[in-house]
């Protein structure tokens, strides 16, 4: 599995897969709680800890 960190600079009101996917802004800890795969939750927590994402604000929807 490959994982890539991205910086989001814009959130569109409409996108191609809108009916197939949901988008919401949450903290890294909330994201880890929301995913159903333990390995993915651990990865999210590790990335948050090593990249200081906990200090970043959660954008307004």
CSV table of N, CA and C in Angstrom, one decimal:
chain,number,residue,atom,x,y,z
A,1,UNK,N,0.8,-1.2,0.0
A,1,UNK,CA,0.0,0.0,0.0
A,1,UNK,C,0.9,1.2,0.0
A,2,UNK,N,0.5,2.2,-0.8
A,2,UNK,CA,1.2,3.5,-0.8
A,2,UNK,C,0.3,4.6,-0.2
A,3,UNK,N,0.9,5.5,0.5
A,3,UNK,CA,0.2,6.6,1.1
A,3,UNK,C,0.9,7.9,0.8
A,4,UNK,N,0.1,8.9,0.4
A,4,UNK,CA,0.7,10.2,0.0
A,4,UNK,C,0.0,11.2,0.8
A,5,UNK,N,0.8,12.1,1.4
A,5,UNK,CA,0.3,13.3,2.1
A,5,UNK,C,0.0,14.4,1.1
A,6,UNK,N,-1.1,15.0,1.2
A,6,UNK,CA,-1.5,16.1,0.3
A,6,UNK,C,-1.9,17.3,1.2
A,7,UNK,N,-1.7,18.5,0.7
A,7,UNK,CA,-2.1,19.7,1.3
A,7,UNK,C,-3.3,20.1,0.5
A,8,UNK,N,-4.5,20.3,1.1
A,8,UNK,CA,-5.7,20.7,0.4
A,8,UNK,C,-5.7,22.2,0.4
A,9,UNK,N,-5.9,22.7,-0.8
A,9,UNK,CA,-5.9,24.2,-0.9
A,9,UNK,C,-7.3,24.7,-1.3
A,10,UNK,N,-8.2,23.7,-1.7
A,10,UNK,CA,-9.5,24.1,-2.2
A,10,UNK,C,-10.5,22.9,-2.0
A,11,UNK,N,-11.7,23.2,-1.6
A,11,UNK,CA,-12.7,22.1,-1.5
A,11,UNK,C,-13.8,22.5,-2.4
A,12,UNK,N,-14.1,21.7,-3.4
A,12,UNK,CA,-15.2,22.1,-4.4
A,12,UNK,C,-16.5,21.7,-3.9
A,13,UNK,N,-17.5,22.5,-4.3
A,13,UNK,CA,-18.9,22.2,-3.9
A,13,UNK,C,-19.5,21.0,-4.6
A,14,UNK,N,-18.9,20.7,-5.8
A,14,UNK,CA,-19.4,19.6,-6.6
A,14,UNK,C,-18.2,18.9,-7.2
A,15,UNK,N,-18.2,17.5,-7.2
A,15,UNK,CA,-17.1,16.8,-7.7
A,15,UNK,C,-17.6,15.5,-8.4
A,16,UNK,N,-16.8,14.9,-9.2
A,16,UNK,CA,-17.2,13.8,-10.1
A,16,UNK,C,-17.9,12.6,-9.3
A,17,UNK,N,-17.3,12.2,-8.2
A,17,UNK,CA,-17.8,11.1,-7.4
A,17,UNK,C,-18.7,11.5,-6.2
A,18,UNK,N,-19.3,12.6,-6.3
A,18,UNK,CA,-20.0,13.1,-5.2
A,18,UNK,C,-21.1,12.2,-4.7
A,19,UNK,N,-21.8,11.5,-5.6
A,19,UNK,CA,-22.8,10.6,-5.2
A,19,UNK,C,-22.3,9.3,-4.6
A,20,UNK,N,-21.0,9.0,-4.8
A,20,UNK,CA,-20.4,7.8,-4.3
A,20,UNK,C,-19.6,7.9,-3.1
A,21,UNK,N,-19.2,9.1,-2.7
A,21,UNK,CA,-18.3,9.3,-1.6
A,21,UNK,C,-18.7,10.5,-0.8
A,22,UNK,N,-18.5,10.4,0.5
A,22,UNK,CA,-18.8,11.6,1.4
A,22,UNK,C,-17.4,12.2,1.8
A,23,UNK,N,-17.5,13.5,2.0
A,23,UNK,CA,-16.3,14.2,2.4
A,23,UNK,C,-16.7,15.0,3.7
A,24,UNK,N,-15.8,15.0,4.7
A,24,UNK,CA,-16.0,15.8,5.9
A,24,UNK,C,-14.6,16.1,6.4
A,25,UNK,N,-14.5,17.3,7.0
A,25,UNK,CA,-13.2,17.7,7.7
A,25,UNK,C,-13.3,17.2,9.1
A,26,UNK,N,-12.3,16.5,9.5
A,26,UNK,CA,-12.2,16.0,10.9
A,26,UNK,C,-10.7,16.0,11.3
A,27,UNK,N,-10.5,16.0,12.6
A,27,UNK,CA,-9.2,15.9,13.2
A,27,UNK,C,-8.6,14.5,12.8
A,28,UNK,N,-7.3,14.4,12.9
A,28,UNK,CA,-6.7,13.1,12.6
A,28,UNK,C,-7.1,12.0,13.6
A,29,UNK,N,-7.3,12.3,14.8
A,29,UNK,CA,-7.8,11.3,15.8
A,29,UNK,C,-9.3,10.9,15.4
A,30,UNK,N,-10.1,11.9,15.1
A,30,UNK,CA,-11.5,11.5,14.7
A,30,UNK,C,-11.4,10.6,13.4
A,31,UNK,N,-10.5,11.0,12.5
A,31,UNK,CA,-10.4,10.1,11.3
A,31,UNK,C,-10.0,8.7,11.6
A,32,UNK,N,-9.1,8.6,12.5
A,32,UNK,CA,-8.6,7.2,12.9
A,32,UNK,C,-9.8,6.5,13.6
A,33,UNK,N,-10.7,7.1,14.3
A,33,UNK,CA,-11.8,6.5,14.9
A,33,UNK,C,-12.9,6.1,13.8
A,34,UNK,N,-13.0,6.9,12.8
A,34,UNK,CA,-14.0,6.7,11.8
A,34,UNK,C,-13.7,5.5,10.8
A,35,UNK,N,-12.4,5.3,10.5
A,35,UNK,CA,-12.1,4.2,9.6
A,35,UNK,C,-12.3,2.8,10.3
A,36,UNK,N,-12.6,1.8,9.4
A,36,UNK,CA,-12.9,0.5,9.9
A,36,UNK,C,-11.8,-0.5,10.0
A,37,UNK,N,-10.7,0.0,9.4
A,37,UNK,CA,-9.5,-0.9,9.4
A,37,UNK,C,-8.5,-0.5,10.4
A,38,UNK,N,-8.1,-1.4,11.3
A,38,UNK,CA,-7.2,-1.0,12.4
A,38,UNK,C,-5.8,-0.6,11.9
A,39,UNK,N,-5.3,-1.2,10.8
A,39,UNK,CA,-4.0,-0.8,10.2
A,39,UNK,C,-4.1,0.6,9.7
A,40,UNK,N,-5.2,1.0,9.1
A,40,UNK,CA,-5.3,2.3,8.5
A,40,UNK,C,-5.5,3.4,9.7
A,41,UNK,N,-6.2,3.0,10.7
A,41,UNK,CA,-6.3,3.9,11.9
A,41,UNK,C,-4.9,4.2,12.5
A,42,UNK,N,-4.1,3.1,12.6
A,42,UNK,CA,-2.7,3.3,13.1
A,42,UNK,C,-1.9,4.1,12.2
A,43,UNK,N,-2.0,4.0,10.9
A,43,UNK,CA,-1.3,4.8,10.0
A,43,UNK,C,-1.7,6.3,10.1
A,44,UNK,N,-3.0,6.6,10.2
A,44,UNK,CA,-3.4,7.9,10.4
A,44,UNK,C,-2.8,8.5,11.7
A,45,UNK,N,-2.9,7.8,12.8
A,45,UNK,CA,-2.3,8.3,14.0
A,45,UNK,C,-0.8,8.5,13.9
A,46,UNK,N,-0.1,7.6,13.3
A,46,UNK,CA,1.4,7.7,13.1
A,46,UNK,C,1.7,9.0,12.3
A,47,UNK,N,1.0,9.2,11.2
A,47,UNK,CA,1.2,10.3,10.3
A,47,UNK,C,0.9,11.6,11.1
A,48,UNK,N,-0.1,11.7,11.8
A,48,UNK,CA,-0.4,12.9,12.6
A,48,UNK,C,0.7,13.2,13.6
A,49,UNK,N,1.2,12.1,14.3
A,49,UNK,CA,2.2,12.3,15.3
A,49,UNK,C,3.5,12.8,14.6
A,50,UNK,N,3.9,12.2,13.5
A,50,UNK,CA,5.2,12.5,12.9
A,50,UNK,C,5.1,13.8,12.0
A,51,UNK,N,4.0,14.3,11.6
A,51,UNK,CA,3.9,15.4,10.7
A,51,UNK,C,3.3,16.7,11.4
A,52,UNK,N,3.1,16.6,12.7
A,52,UNK,CA,2.5,17.7,13.4
A,52,UNK,C,1.2,18.2,12.9
A,53,UNK,N,0.4,17.4,12.3
A,53,UNK,CA,-0.9,17.8,11.8
A,53,UNK,C,-1.9,18.2,12.9
A,54,UNK,N,-1.6,17.8,14.1
A,54,UNK,CA,-2.5,18.1,15.2
A,54,UNK,C,-2.6,19.7,15.4
A,55,UNK,N,-1.6,20.4,15.0
A,55,UNK,CA,-1.6,21.8,15.1
A,55,UNK,C,-2.3,22.6,14.0
A,56,UNK,N,-2.7,21.8,12.9
A,56,UNK,CA,-3.4,22.5,11.8
A,56,UNK,C,-4.8,22.7,12.1
A,57,UNK,N,-5.4,23.8,11.7
A,57,UNK,CA,-6.9,24.0,11.9
A,57,UNK,C,-7.7,23.1,10.9
A,58,UNK,N,-8.8,22.7,11.4
A,58,UNK,CA,-9.8,22.0,10.5
A,58,UNK,C,-10.5,23.0,9.7
A,59,UNK,N,-10.5,23.0,8.4
A,59,UNK,CA,-11.1,24.0,7.5
A,59,UNK,C,-12.7,23.9,7.7
A,60,UNK,N,-13.3,25.1,7.6
A,60,UNK,CA,-14.7,25.1,7.6
A,60,UNK,C,-15.3,24.5,6.3
A,61,UNK,N,-16.4,23.8,6.4
A,61,UNK,CA,-17.0,23.2,5.2
A,61,UNK,C,-17.5,24.3,4.3
